[in-house]
Coordinates of C-alpha atoms in Angstrom, one line a residue:
Chain A
M1114 CA 139.6 5.3 125.0
R1115 CA 141.3 4.4 121.7
N1116 CA 142.4 1.0 123.1
F1117 CA 139.0 0.4 124.4
L1118 CA 137.4 1.1 121.0
A1119 CA 140.0 -1.2 119.3
I1120 CA 139.0 -4.1 121.5
Y1121 CA 135.3 -3.3 121.4
S1122 CA 135.2 -3.1 117.6
K1123 CA 137.2 -6.3 117.3
E1124 CA 134.8 -8.2 119.5
M1125 CA 131.7 -6.7 117.7
R1126 CA 133.2 -7.7 114.4
S1127 CA 133.8 -11.2 115.6
Y1128 CA 130.2 -11.6 116.8
F1129 CA 128.8 -10.5 113.5
V1130 CA 131.4 -12.1 111.2
S1131 CA 130.7 -15.5 112.7
P1132 CA 127.2 -16.9 112.8
V1133 CA 127.1 -16.5 116.6
A1134 CA 125.2 -13.2 116.8
Y1135 CA 122.7 -14.2 114.1
V1136 CA 122.0 -17.6 115.6
I1137 CA 121.6 -16.3 119.1
A1138 CA 119.4 -13.4 118.0
G1139 CA 117.4 -15.8 115.8
V1140 CA 116.9 -18.5 118.5
F1141 CA 116.1 -15.9 121.1
L1142 CA 113.6 -14.0 119.0
F1143 CA 111.9 -17.1 117.8
L1144 CA 111.5 -18.5 121.3
S1145 CA 110.3 -15.2 122.8
G1146 CA 108.0 -14.6 119.8
Y1147 CA 106.4 -18.0 120.4
L1148 CA 106.0 -17.3 124.1
F1149 CA 104.6 -13.9 123.4
R1150 CA 102.0 -15.3 121.1
N1151 CA 100.9 -17.9 123.6
I1152 CA 100.6 -15.3 126.4
L1153 CA 98.6 -13.1 124.1
M1154 CA 96.3 -16.0 123.1
Q1155 CA 95.8 -16.8 126.8
F1156 CA 94.8 -13.2 127.5
N1157 CA 92.4 -13.2 124.6
Y1158 CA 90.8 -16.4 125.9
W1159 CA 90.3 -14.8 129.3
C1160 CA 88.8 -11.7 127.8
L1161 CA 86.4 -13.9 125.8
Q1162 CA 85.5 -16.0 128.9
F1163 CA 84.8 -12.9 131.1
S1164 CA 82.7 -11.2 128.5
Q1165 CA 80.4 -14.2 128.2
R1166 CA 79.7 -14.5 131.9
Q1167 CA 76.3 -13.4 133.1
Q1168 CA 77.5 -11.6 136.2
F1169 CA 79.8 -9.4 134.3
A1170 CA 77.2 -8.6 131.6
Q1171 CA 75.2 -6.6 134.2
A1172 CA 78.0 -5.1 136.4
G1173 CA 80.4 -4.4 133.5
M1174 CA 83.7 -5.9 132.6
P1175 CA 86.4 -6.1 135.2
N1176 CA 89.5 -4.3 134.3
L1177 CA 91.8 -6.8 132.7
N1178 CA 95.2 -5.2 132.9
L1179 CA 97.2 -5.6 129.6
N1180 CA 100.5 -4.6 131.3
E1181 CA 100.1 -7.0 134.2
M1182 CA 98.7 -10.0 132.3
V1183 CA 100.8 -9.7 129.1
V1184 CA 103.8 -7.5 129.4
T1185 CA 105.0 -8.6 132.8
Q1186 CA 104.3 -12.2 132.0
F1187 CA 106.3 -11.9 128.9
F1188 CA 109.2 -10.2 130.5
S1189 CA 109.5 -12.7 133.3
V1190 CA 109.8 -15.6 130.8
M1191 CA 112.3 -13.6 128.7
D1192 CA 114.7 -13.3 131.6
F1193 CA 114.9 -17.1 131.9
I1194 CA 115.8 -17.4 128.3
W1195 CA 118.5 -14.9 128.8
L1196 CA 119.9 -16.9 131.7
M1197 CA 120.6 -19.6 129.2
V1198 CA 121.7 -17.5 126.3
V1199 CA 124.1 -15.0 127.9
P1200 CA 126.7 -17.6 129.0
M1201 CA 126.9 -18.5 125.3
L1202 CA 127.5 -14.8 124.4
T1203 CA 130.3 -14.5 126.8
M1204 CA 131.9 -18.0 126.8
R1205 CA 134.5 -17.2 124.1
L1206 CA 135.5 -13.7 125.4
F1207 CA 138.6 -14.8 127.3
A1208 CA 138.6 -18.6 127.0
E1209 CA 139.2 -18.5 123.3
E1210 CA 142.0 -15.9 123.7
K1211 CA 143.7 -18.2 126.2
K1212 CA 143.3 -21.3 124.1
S1213 CA 144.6 -19.7 120.9
G1214 CA 147.4 -17.9 122.7
T1215 CA 146.2 -14.5 121.5
I1216 CA 146.0 -13.5 125.2
E1217 CA 149.8 -13.2 125.0
L1218 CA 149.4 -10.5 122.3
L1219 CA 146.9 -8.6 124.4
M1220 CA 148.9 -8.8 127.6
T1221 CA 152.1 -7.8 126.0
S1222 CA 150.6 -4.8 124.2
P1223 CA 150.7 -1.3 125.8
I1224 CA 147.1 -1.5 127.0
S1225 CA 145.7 -2.1 130.5
T1226 CA 143.7 -5.2 131.6
T1227 CA 140.8 -2.9 132.4
Q1228 CA 140.7 -1.6 128.8
I1229 CA 140.7 -5.1 127.5
L1230 CA 138.0 -6.2 129.9
L1231 CA 135.7 -3.2 129.3
G1232 CA 136.0 -3.5 125.6
K1233 CA 134.8 -7.1 125.8
F1234 CA 132.2 -6.4 128.4
F1235 CA 130.6 -3.6 126.4
A1236 CA 130.7 -5.5 123.2
A1237 CA 128.7 -8.3 124.7
L1238 CA 126.4 -5.8 126.4
S1239 CA 125.8 -4.0 123.1
L1240 CA 124.9 -7.2 121.3
Y1241 CA 122.5 -8.1 124.2
T1242 CA 121.0 -4.7 124.1
V1243 CA 120.4 -4.8 120.4
I1244 CA 118.6 -8.2 120.7
V1245 CA 116.5 -7.1 123.7
A1246 CA 115.6 -3.8 121.8
L1247 CA 114.2 -5.9 119.0
T1248 CA 111.5 -7.2 121.4
I1249 CA 110.0 -3.7 121.4
V1250 CA 108.2 -5.0 118.3
F1251 CA 106.0 -7.1 120.6
C1252 CA 105.0 -4.1 122.6
L1253 CA 104.2 -2.2 119.4
I1254 CA 101.8 -5.0 118.5
L1255 CA 100.1 -4.4 121.8
E1256 CA 100.0 -0.7 121.1
V1257 CA 98.2 -1.3 117.8
Y1258 CA 95.5 -3.5 119.2
G1259 CA 95.3 -2.3 122.8
D1260 CA 96.4 0.4 125.1
P1261 CA 99.4 -0.7 127.2
D1262 CA 101.0 1.7 129.7
W1263 CA 104.4 2.6 128.4
G1264 CA 105.9 3.7 131.7
P1265 CA 106.4 0.2 133.2
I1266 CA 107.6 -1.0 129.8
W1267 CA 110.4 1.5 129.6
S1268 CA 111.4 0.8 133.2
A1269 CA 111.3 -2.9 132.6
Y1270 CA 113.7 -2.4 129.7
L1271 CA 116.0 -0.4 132.0
G1272 CA 115.9 -3.3 134.4
Y1273 CA 116.8 -5.6 131.5
L1274 CA 119.8 -3.6 130.6
L1275 CA 121.0 -3.9 134.2
L1276 CA 120.2 -7.5 134.5
G1277 CA 122.0 -8.2 131.2
G1278 CA 125.1 -6.4 132.6
T1279 CA 125.0 -8.6 135.6
F1280 CA 124.6 -11.8 133.6
I1281 CA 127.4 -10.7 131.3
G1282 CA 129.6 -9.8 134.3
V1283 CA 129.2 -13.4 135.6
G1284 CA 129.8 -14.8 132.1
V1285 CA 133.0 -12.8 131.5
L1286 CA 134.3 -13.9 134.9
A1287 CA 133.6 -17.5 134.1
S1288 CA 135.3 -17.2 130.8
S1289 CA 138.4 -15.7 132.3
V1290 CA 139.1 -18.7 134.7
T1291 CA 139.3 -21.3 132.0
E1292 CA 140.5 -21.9 128.5
N1293 CA 137.7 -24.3 127.8
Q1294 CA 134.5 -22.7 126.4
I1295 CA 132.2 -25.5 127.6
V1296 CA 133.5 -25.1 131.1
A1297 CA 133.0 -21.4 130.8
V1298 CA 129.3 -21.9 129.8
L1299 CA 128.6 -24.3 132.6
L1300 CA 130.3 -22.2 135.2
A1301 CA 128.3 -19.1 134.2
F1302 CA 125.0 -21.0 133.8
G1303 CA 125.5 -22.7 137.2
T1304 CA 126.3 -19.5 139.0
L1305 CA 123.5 -17.6 137.5
L1306 CA 121.0 -20.3 138.2
L1307 CA 122.1 -20.4 141.8
L1308 CA 121.8 -16.7 142.2
W1309 CA 118.4 -16.9 140.6
L1310 CA 117.1 -19.5 143.0
I1311 CA 119.0 -18.4 146.0
D1312 CA 115.9 -16.7 147.7
W1313 CA 114.2 -20.1 147.8
S1314 CA 116.5 -21.2 150.6
A1315 CA 115.6 -17.9 152.3
S1316 CA 112.4 -19.6 153.4
F1317 CA 114.3 -22.1 155.5
A1318 CA 116.9 -19.7 156.9
G1319 CA 117.1 -17.5 160.0
P1320 CA 115.8 -14.0 159.8
T1321 CA 119.1 -12.3 159.1
A1322 CA 120.3 -15.0 156.7
A1323 CA 117.0 -14.9 154.9
K1324 CA 117.3 -11.2 154.3
I1325 CA 120.8 -11.6 152.9
L1326 CA 119.8 -14.5 150.7
S1327 CA 116.8 -12.8 149.2
Y1328 CA 118.8 -9.6 148.7
L1329 CA 121.3 -11.6 146.6
S1330 CA 118.7 -13.0 144.3
I1331 CA 119.4 -11.4 141.0
I1332 CA 115.8 -11.7 139.9
Q1333 CA 114.0 -10.2 143.0
H1334 CA 115.4 -6.8 142.1
L1335 CA 113.9 -6.9 138.6
Q1336 CA 110.3 -7.1 139.9
D1337 CA 110.1 -3.4 140.8
F1338 CA 111.3 -2.4 137.4
Q1339 CA 108.6 -4.5 135.8
R1340 CA 106.0 -2.8 137.8
G1341 CA 107.3 0.6 136.7
V1342 CA 109.2 1.4 139.9
I1343 CA 112.8 2.5 139.5
D1344 CA 114.2 2.0 143.0
T1345 CA 117.7 3.4 143.6
G1346 CA 118.4 0.4 145.8
D1347 CA 117.9 -2.0 142.9
V1348 CA 120.0 0.1 140.5
V1349 CA 122.8 0.2 143.1
F1350 CA 122.5 -3.6 143.5
Y1351 CA 122.9 -4.3 139.8
L1352 CA 125.7 -1.8 139.3
S1353 CA 127.7 -3.0 142.3
F1354 CA 127.2 -6.6 141.2
I1355 CA 128.5 -5.7 137.8
F1356 CA 131.4 -3.8 139.3
F1357 CA 132.2 -6.7 141.6
T1358 CA 132.3 -9.3 138.8
L1359 CA 134.5 -7.1 136.6
F1360 CA 136.8 -6.4 139.4
L1361 CA 137.2 -10.1 140.1
T1362 CA 137.9 -10.7 136.4
T1363 CA 140.7 -8.2 136.4
R1364 CA 142.1 -10.0 139.4
V1365 CA 141.9 -13.3 137.7
L1366 CA 143.5 -12.0 134.5
E1367 CA 146.4 -10.4 136.4
S1368 CA 146.8 -13.4 138.7
R1369 CA 149.5 -14.6 136.3
R1370 CA 151.6 -11.7 137.6
W1371 CA 151.6 -12.7 141.3
R1372 CA 150.8 -16.4 141.2
R1373 CA 153.6 -18.8 142.0
Chain B
M689 CA 169.3 -2.5 123.7
I690 CA 168.4 -5.3 126.0
E691 CA 170.0 -5.8 129.4
V692 CA 169.2 -8.8 131.6
R693 CA 170.5 -8.9 135.1
E694 CA 170.3 -12.0 137.3
L695 CA 166.8 -12.9 136.0
S696 CA 165.2 -15.9 137.7
K697 CA 161.9 -17.6 137.5
Q698 CA 160.6 -20.4 139.7
Y699 CA 157.4 -22.4 139.2
G700 CA 156.9 -23.8 142.6
D701 CA 160.0 -25.8 143.4
V702 CA 161.1 -25.9 139.8
T703 CA 163.6 -23.4 138.7
A704 CA 162.9 -22.6 135.0
V705 CA 165.4 -19.7 134.7
D706 CA 168.3 -19.4 137.0
S707 CA 169.9 -15.9 137.3
L708 CA 170.5 -15.2 133.7
S709 CA 172.5 -12.1 132.7
F710 CA 173.3 -11.0 129.2
R711 CA 173.1 -8.0 126.9
A712 CA 172.1 -7.5 123.3
E713 CA 173.3 -4.4 121.7
T714 CA 171.2 -2.1 119.6
G715 CA 170.9 -3.4 116.0
Q716 CA 172.2 -6.8 116.9
I717 CA 170.6 -10.2 116.2
M718 CA 171.1 -12.3 119.3
G719 CA 170.5 -16.1 119.1
F720 CA 169.1 -17.7 122.2
L721 CA 170.0 -21.3 121.9
G722 CA 169.0 -24.2 124.0
P723 CA 167.3 -27.6 124.0
N724 CA 163.5 -27.8 124.5
G725 CA 162.6 -27.0 128.1
A726 CA 165.8 -25.0 128.7
G727 CA 163.9 -21.9 129.8
K728 CA 164.0 -19.9 126.5
T729 CA 160.2 -19.2 126.4
T730 CA 160.0 -18.3 130.0
T731 CA 162.8 -15.8 129.6
M732 CA 161.1 -14.2 126.6
R733 CA 157.8 -14.1 128.5
M734 CA 159.5 -12.2 131.3
L735 CA 161.2 -9.8 128.8
T736 CA 157.8 -9.0 127.3
C737 CA 156.2 -8.4 130.7
Y738 CA 153.9 -11.4 130.2
L739 CA 155.3 -13.2 133.3
P740 CA 156.9 -11.5 136.3
P741 CA 160.4 -12.6 137.3
T742 CA 160.8 -14.3 140.7
S743 CA 163.9 -12.2 141.2
G744 CA 166.3 -10.1 139.1
T745 CA 165.2 -7.8 136.4
A746 CA 165.8 -6.7 132.8
S747 CA 165.6 -3.5 130.9
I748 CA 164.6 -2.7 127.4
D749 CA 166.1 0.6 126.0
G750 CA 166.7 1.6 129.6
F751 CA 163.1 0.9 130.8
D752 CA 162.7 -1.6 133.6
I753 CA 160.3 -4.5 132.9
G754 CA 158.8 -4.3 136.3
E755 CA 158.5 -0.6 136.9
D756 CA 158.0 0.8 133.4
S757 CA 156.1 -2.1 132.0
L758 CA 153.9 0.1 129.7
E759 CA 157.0 1.8 128.2
V760 CA 158.6 -1.6 127.7
R761 CA 155.5 -3.0 126.0
R762 CA 155.4 0.0 123.6
R763 CA 159.0 -0.8 122.5
I764 CA 158.8 -4.5 121.9
G765 CA 157.4 -6.7 119.2
Y766 CA 156.8 -10.2 120.3
L767 CA 156.2 -13.3 118.3
P768 CA 155.3 -16.2 120.6
E769 CA 156.0 -19.7 119.6
Q770 CA 152.3 -20.1 118.7
P771 CA 151.6 -17.0 116.6
P772 CA 148.8 -15.1 118.3
L773 CA 146.4 -14.9 115.3
Y774 CA 142.7 -14.4 115.1
L775 CA 141.8 -17.0 112.5
D776 CA 138.5 -15.4 111.6
M777 CA 140.0 -12.0 110.6
T778 CA 141.6 -11.0 107.3
V779 CA 145.3 -10.2 107.4
E780 CA 144.7 -6.5 106.9
A781 CA 142.0 -6.3 109.6
Y782 CA 144.1 -8.2 112.0
L783 CA 147.2 -6.1 111.5
G784 CA 145.1 -3.0 111.8
F785 CA 143.8 -4.2 115.1
V786 CA 147.3 -5.0 116.4
A787 CA 148.6 -1.6 115.2
R788 CA 145.8 0.2 117.1
I789 CA 146.4 -1.6 120.4
K790 CA 150.1 -1.1 120.0
G791 CA 149.5 2.6 119.8
V792 CA 150.2 3.4 116.2
P793 CA 148.7 6.9 115.5
S794 CA 145.7 6.8 113.2
A795 CA 147.5 9.1 110.7
R796 CA 150.3 6.6 110.3
L797 CA 148.2 3.5 110.4
R798 CA 147.8 3.0 106.7
S799 CA 151.4 3.5 105.8
S800 CA 152.7 1.3 108.6
L801 CA 150.3 -1.5 107.6
D802 CA 151.5 -1.2 103.9
D803 CA 155.2 -1.1 105.0
T804 CA 154.9 -4.1 107.3
M805 CA 153.0 -6.2 104.8
Q806 CA 155.5 -5.5 102.2
K807 CA 158.5 -6.3 104.4
T808 CA 157.0 -9.6 105.4
G809 CA 155.6 -10.4 101.9
V810 CA 152.0 -10.7 102.8
T811 CA 150.7 -7.8 100.7
H812 CA 149.0 -10.1 98.1
V813 CA 147.1 -12.0 100.8
A814 CA 146.0 -8.8 102.7
R815 CA 142.3 -9.6 102.1
T816 CA 142.5 -13.3 102.9
V817 CA 141.1 -14.7 106.1
I818 CA 144.0 -15.8 108.2
G819 CA 142.5 -19.3 108.9
H820 CA 142.8 -20.1 105.2
L821 CA 146.5 -19.3 105.0
S822 CA 149.3 -21.9 104.9
K823 CA 151.5 -22.4 108.0
G824 CA 154.3 -20.4 106.3
Y825 CA 152.1 -17.4 105.7
K826 CA 150.6 -17.6 109.1
Q827 CA 154.1 -17.3 110.5
R828 CA 154.8 -14.3 108.3
V829 CA 151.6 -12.7 109.5
G830 CA 152.8 -13.4 113.1
L831 CA 156.1 -11.7 112.2
A832 CA 154.2 -8.8 110.7
Q833 CA 152.2 -8.5 113.9
A834 CA 155.4 -8.1 115.9
L835 CA 156.7 -5.5 113.4
V836 CA 153.7 -3.3 112.8
H837 CA 154.5 -0.6 115.3
S838 CA 158.2 -0.6 114.3
P839 CA 159.4 -1.6 117.8
S840 CA 163.0 -1.1 118.7
V841 CA 163.2 -4.6 120.1
L842 CA 161.9 -7.7 118.5
I843 CA 161.5 -10.9 120.5
L844 CA 161.0 -14.0 118.3
D845 CA 160.3 -17.3 120.0
E846 CA 161.2 -20.1 117.6
P847 CA 160.1 -18.3 114.5
T848 CA 160.9 -21.1 112.1
V849 CA 159.5 -24.1 114.0
G850 CA 157.2 -26.3 111.9
L851 CA 157.9 -24.7 108.6
D852 CA 159.2 -26.4 105.5
P853 CA 162.8 -25.8 104.3
K854 CA 161.8 -23.2 101.7
Q855 CA 159.7 -21.3 104.2
I856 CA 162.4 -21.4 106.8
I857 CA 164.8 -19.8 104.4
D858 CA 162.3 -17.1 103.6
I859 CA 161.7 -16.3 107.2
R860 CA 165.4 -16.2 108.0
E861 CA 166.0 -13.8 105.1
T862 CA 163.2 -11.6 106.3
I863 CA 164.7 -11.6 109.8
K864 CA 168.2 -10.9 108.5
S865 CA 166.9 -7.9 106.5
L866 CA 165.6 -6.4 109.8
R867 CA 169.1 -6.3 111.3
G868 CA 170.2 -2.8 112.1
E869 CA 166.8 -1.3 112.5
H870 CA 165.8 -3.5 115.4
T871 CA 167.5 -5.3 118.2
I872 CA 166.4 -8.9 117.8
I873 CA 166.4 -11.8 120.2
L874 CA 165.6 -15.1 118.4
S875 CA 165.2 -18.3 120.2
T876 CA 165.8 -21.6 118.6
H877 CA 166.9 -25.1 119.1
I878 CA 168.1 -25.4 115.5
L879 CA 171.8 -24.7 115.4
P880 CA 172.5 -23.7 111.8
E881 CA 169.9 -21.0 112.2
V882 CA 172.0 -19.3 114.8
A883 CA 175.2 -19.6 112.7
M884 CA 173.4 -18.2 109.7
T885 CA 171.5 -15.3 111.2
C886 CA 173.0 -14.2 114.5
Q887 CA 176.0 -12.0 115.5
K888 CA 175.8 -13.2 119.1
V889 CA 174.8 -16.4 120.7
V890 CA 173.7 -17.2 124.2
I891 CA 173.4 -20.9 124.9
I892 CA 171.3 -21.9 127.9
N893 CA 170.5 -25.2 129.4
N894 CA 168.4 -25.9 132.5
G895 CA 167.8 -22.2 132.9
R896 CA 171.5 -21.3 133.1
I897 CA 173.9 -19.7 130.6
V898 CA 176.5 -22.3 129.4
G899 CA 178.1 -20.4 126.6
E900 CA 178.1 -16.9 125.2
G901 CA 179.8 -15.0 122.3
S902 CA 179.8 -14.7 118.6
P903 CA 179.3 -18.0 116.7
E904 CA 183.0 -17.8 115.6
S905 CA 184.5 -16.9 118.9
L906 CA 182.3 -19.5 120.7
T907 CA 183.7 -22.1 118.3
A908 CA 187.3 -20.9 118.9
Q909 CA 186.9 -20.5 122.6
L910 CA 185.5 -23.9 123.1
K911 CA 187.8 -25.8 120.8
E912 CA 189.7 -28.2 123.0
G913 CA 192.3 -29.0 120.4
E914 CA 191.8 -29.9 116.8
I915 CA 191.0 -33.1 115.1
L916 CA 193.0 -33.9 112.0
R917 CA 191.8 -36.4 109.5
A918 CA 194.6 -38.2 107.7
Q919 CA 194.4 -40.8 105.0
I920 CA 197.6 -42.8 104.9
A921 CA 198.6 -45.9 102.9
G922 CA 200.6 -48.2 105.0
P923 CA 200.5 -51.0 107.7
K924 CA 197.9 -49.9 110.3
E925 CA 199.8 -50.5 113.5
A926 CA 203.1 -49.1 112.3
V927 CA 201.4 -45.9 111.0
Q928 CA 199.4 -45.5 114.2
A929 CA 202.6 -45.8 116.3
L930 CA 204.4 -43.3 114.1
L931 CA 201.6 -40.8 114.3
A932 CA 201.4 -41.1 118.1
S933 CA 205.1 -40.4 118.3
V934 CA 204.8 -36.9 116.7
P935 CA 205.1 -34.2 119.4
G936 CA 201.7 -32.5 120.2
V937 CA 199.6 -35.5 119.2
L938 CA 197.3 -36.7 122.0
D939 CA 195.4 -39.5 120.5
V940 CA 195.2 -41.5 117.3
Q941 CA 192.1 -43.4 116.2
H942 CA 192.0 -45.7 113.3
E943 CA 189.1 -46.0 110.9
D944 CA 189.0 -48.7 108.2
A945 CA 188.5 -47.6 104.7
A946 CA 189.0 -49.3 101.3
A947 CA 191.8 -47.2 99.9
G948 CA 194.3 -46.7 102.7
G949 CA 193.5 -46.3 106.4
I950 CA 191.9 -43.2 107.8
F951 CA 193.3 -41.9 111.0
L952 CA 191.7 -39.4 113.3
V953 CA 194.4 -37.5 115.1
T954 CA 193.6 -35.4 118.2
T955 CA 196.1 -32.7 118.9
A956 CA 196.9 -30.5 121.9
P957 CA 195.2 -27.0 121.8
G958 CA 197.1 -24.3 120.1
Q959 CA 199.6 -26.5 118.3
D960 CA 199.7 -27.0 114.5
V961 CA 201.1 -30.5 114.0
R962 CA 200.3 -30.8 110.3
D963 CA 203.8 -30.1 109.0
P964 CA 205.8 -32.4 111.4
L965 CA 203.1 -35.0 110.9
A966 CA 203.4 -34.9 107.1
K967 CA 207.2 -34.9 107.3
A968 CA 207.2 -38.0 109.5
V969 CA 204.8 -39.9 107.2
I970 CA 206.8 -39.1 104.1
N971 CA 210.2 -39.8 105.7
N972 CA 209.0 -43.2 106.7
G973 CA 207.9 -44.0 103.1
Y974 CA 204.2 -44.2 103.6
G975 CA 201.8 -42.6 101.2
L976 CA 200.0 -39.5 102.5
R977 CA 196.7 -39.2 100.6
E978 CA 194.8 -36.7 102.6
L979 CA 195.4 -34.4 105.6
R980 CA 192.8 -31.9 106.7
S981 CA 191.6 -30.4 110.0
M982 CA 188.1 -31.0 111.0
D983 CA 186.3 -27.9 112.2
M984 CA 184.2 -28.4 115.3
S985 CA 180.8 -27.2 114.3
L986 CA 178.5 -25.2 116.5
E987 CA 176.5 -28.4 116.8
D988 CA 179.4 -30.2 118.5
I989 CA 179.9 -27.4 120.9
F990 CA 176.3 -27.2 121.7
L991 CA 176.1 -30.9 122.3
R992 CA 179.2 -30.9 124.4
L993 CA 178.0 -27.9 126.5
T994 CA 174.5 -29.2 127.1
N995 CA 175.7 -32.7 127.8
E996 CA 178.3 -31.7 130.3
E997 CA 175.7 -29.6 132.1
R998 CA 173.5 -32.7 132.4
V999 CA 176.4 -34.8 133.9
E1000 CA 177.1 -32.1 136.4
A1001 CA 173.5 -31.9 137.5

């Protein structure tokens, strides 16, 4: 535990001492704020349109759902921004240690590979969580002017935590196979994008393959969370995906010990 | 104490280290000498559990590098050739981090940091960011990093490489001052360094040991006869013939010089020919201006050993 904390706090320090954390948080929050504003303006526009139509004036307004039309919309654009941002959070985690030779210090210290890996993984996940948590401000704005349903919002945030873990798992794995940070970013981004779009090819595959392909899509499993449904199957999917990427990373890090 | 038994490492078809065996006693500074690419770094990486050996093994204080890797790693301090520094951290924060992952208990953390920084002379830059330090100071921080948990064994890979002469002397003095408390292995390709700091030398080339012993004994053991330098006034050929006729002389070379000829006389091992040689010169009426034996330096031995090896291969 002590070793884990030593690695964890070193990584957190390094995020916040360098401009990395601030730039990532700044860019992400600016972009998501911009998108949120536009989604909200769109919703206002619809409300205005509907209220001016004759047919609704008599029969009453249809129920325009704030959750479905704003919150869910917002969340599904947010996950695409993360797809691009997370590889930048994780690229340096191992690539930099390899390049600068500090990996030798870590590997010759009396700590296990798992402790090193978990320290780094949770540091990245914490930074991600902090930035995602800041977007609650947008939901609070809705609360002031409207009446959103908080159940699906909380479950969507839980989904985001799991999705973030998955992204970071892939990012950490990509960072462990190279000492070049740009290679690490591209590998992570490419892999995530593929896993994102994989259910597209499901439409052209046989029935069994289609099922497997759409099951592998990292984004399909998020939709239930956004609707307020916490399905154990989805939770298991994300957790096992995270476990799998972390396991592969320990294998890569230890490959030095058995590779010829 | 470090004990290495038949340690080998192969990268594919290339044999980097070829069944090395040696011992370094507790409290000793052992020099690990060899040209670049001889296998020094590979050996050190195996001793520190960074790389696994292909065959053979080694033990540190009785713990095997393969089976008790964690115990071994607790007992070693390692300074790789490229000091493993986080350039964005301050010296103090960095050493604190290293101390924590090396398992220094929290209660002793402060005092071991202060001790180490004082020993390596970095106390006054404790709050400086490592990236802003000079090369010499970075090297000291690297050394401090290896020392912070007071390991019983220190493994230093070319600790003075790339430093200026003043910094080299400083680092050497620091290393010497650590003798006794720690068993130290120090690799280098710089010969005077070994003569100055080490009690034992292991010379390796192409992954194999080609010489082993104290710097003095190595010099004595490998001396194949002595070379005398004599300055004698007299006709060149006559003097040369006279010198060659002295019993025990194997070879005489002549070197031209302004004031009297200089002759380099190679003698058979174990024979002191200085007295008979001087007598012969005086009796024949030549002027003996100078006669001294030329010590074979560690450098000569090193070159001889590593060159012979190359011819064999």
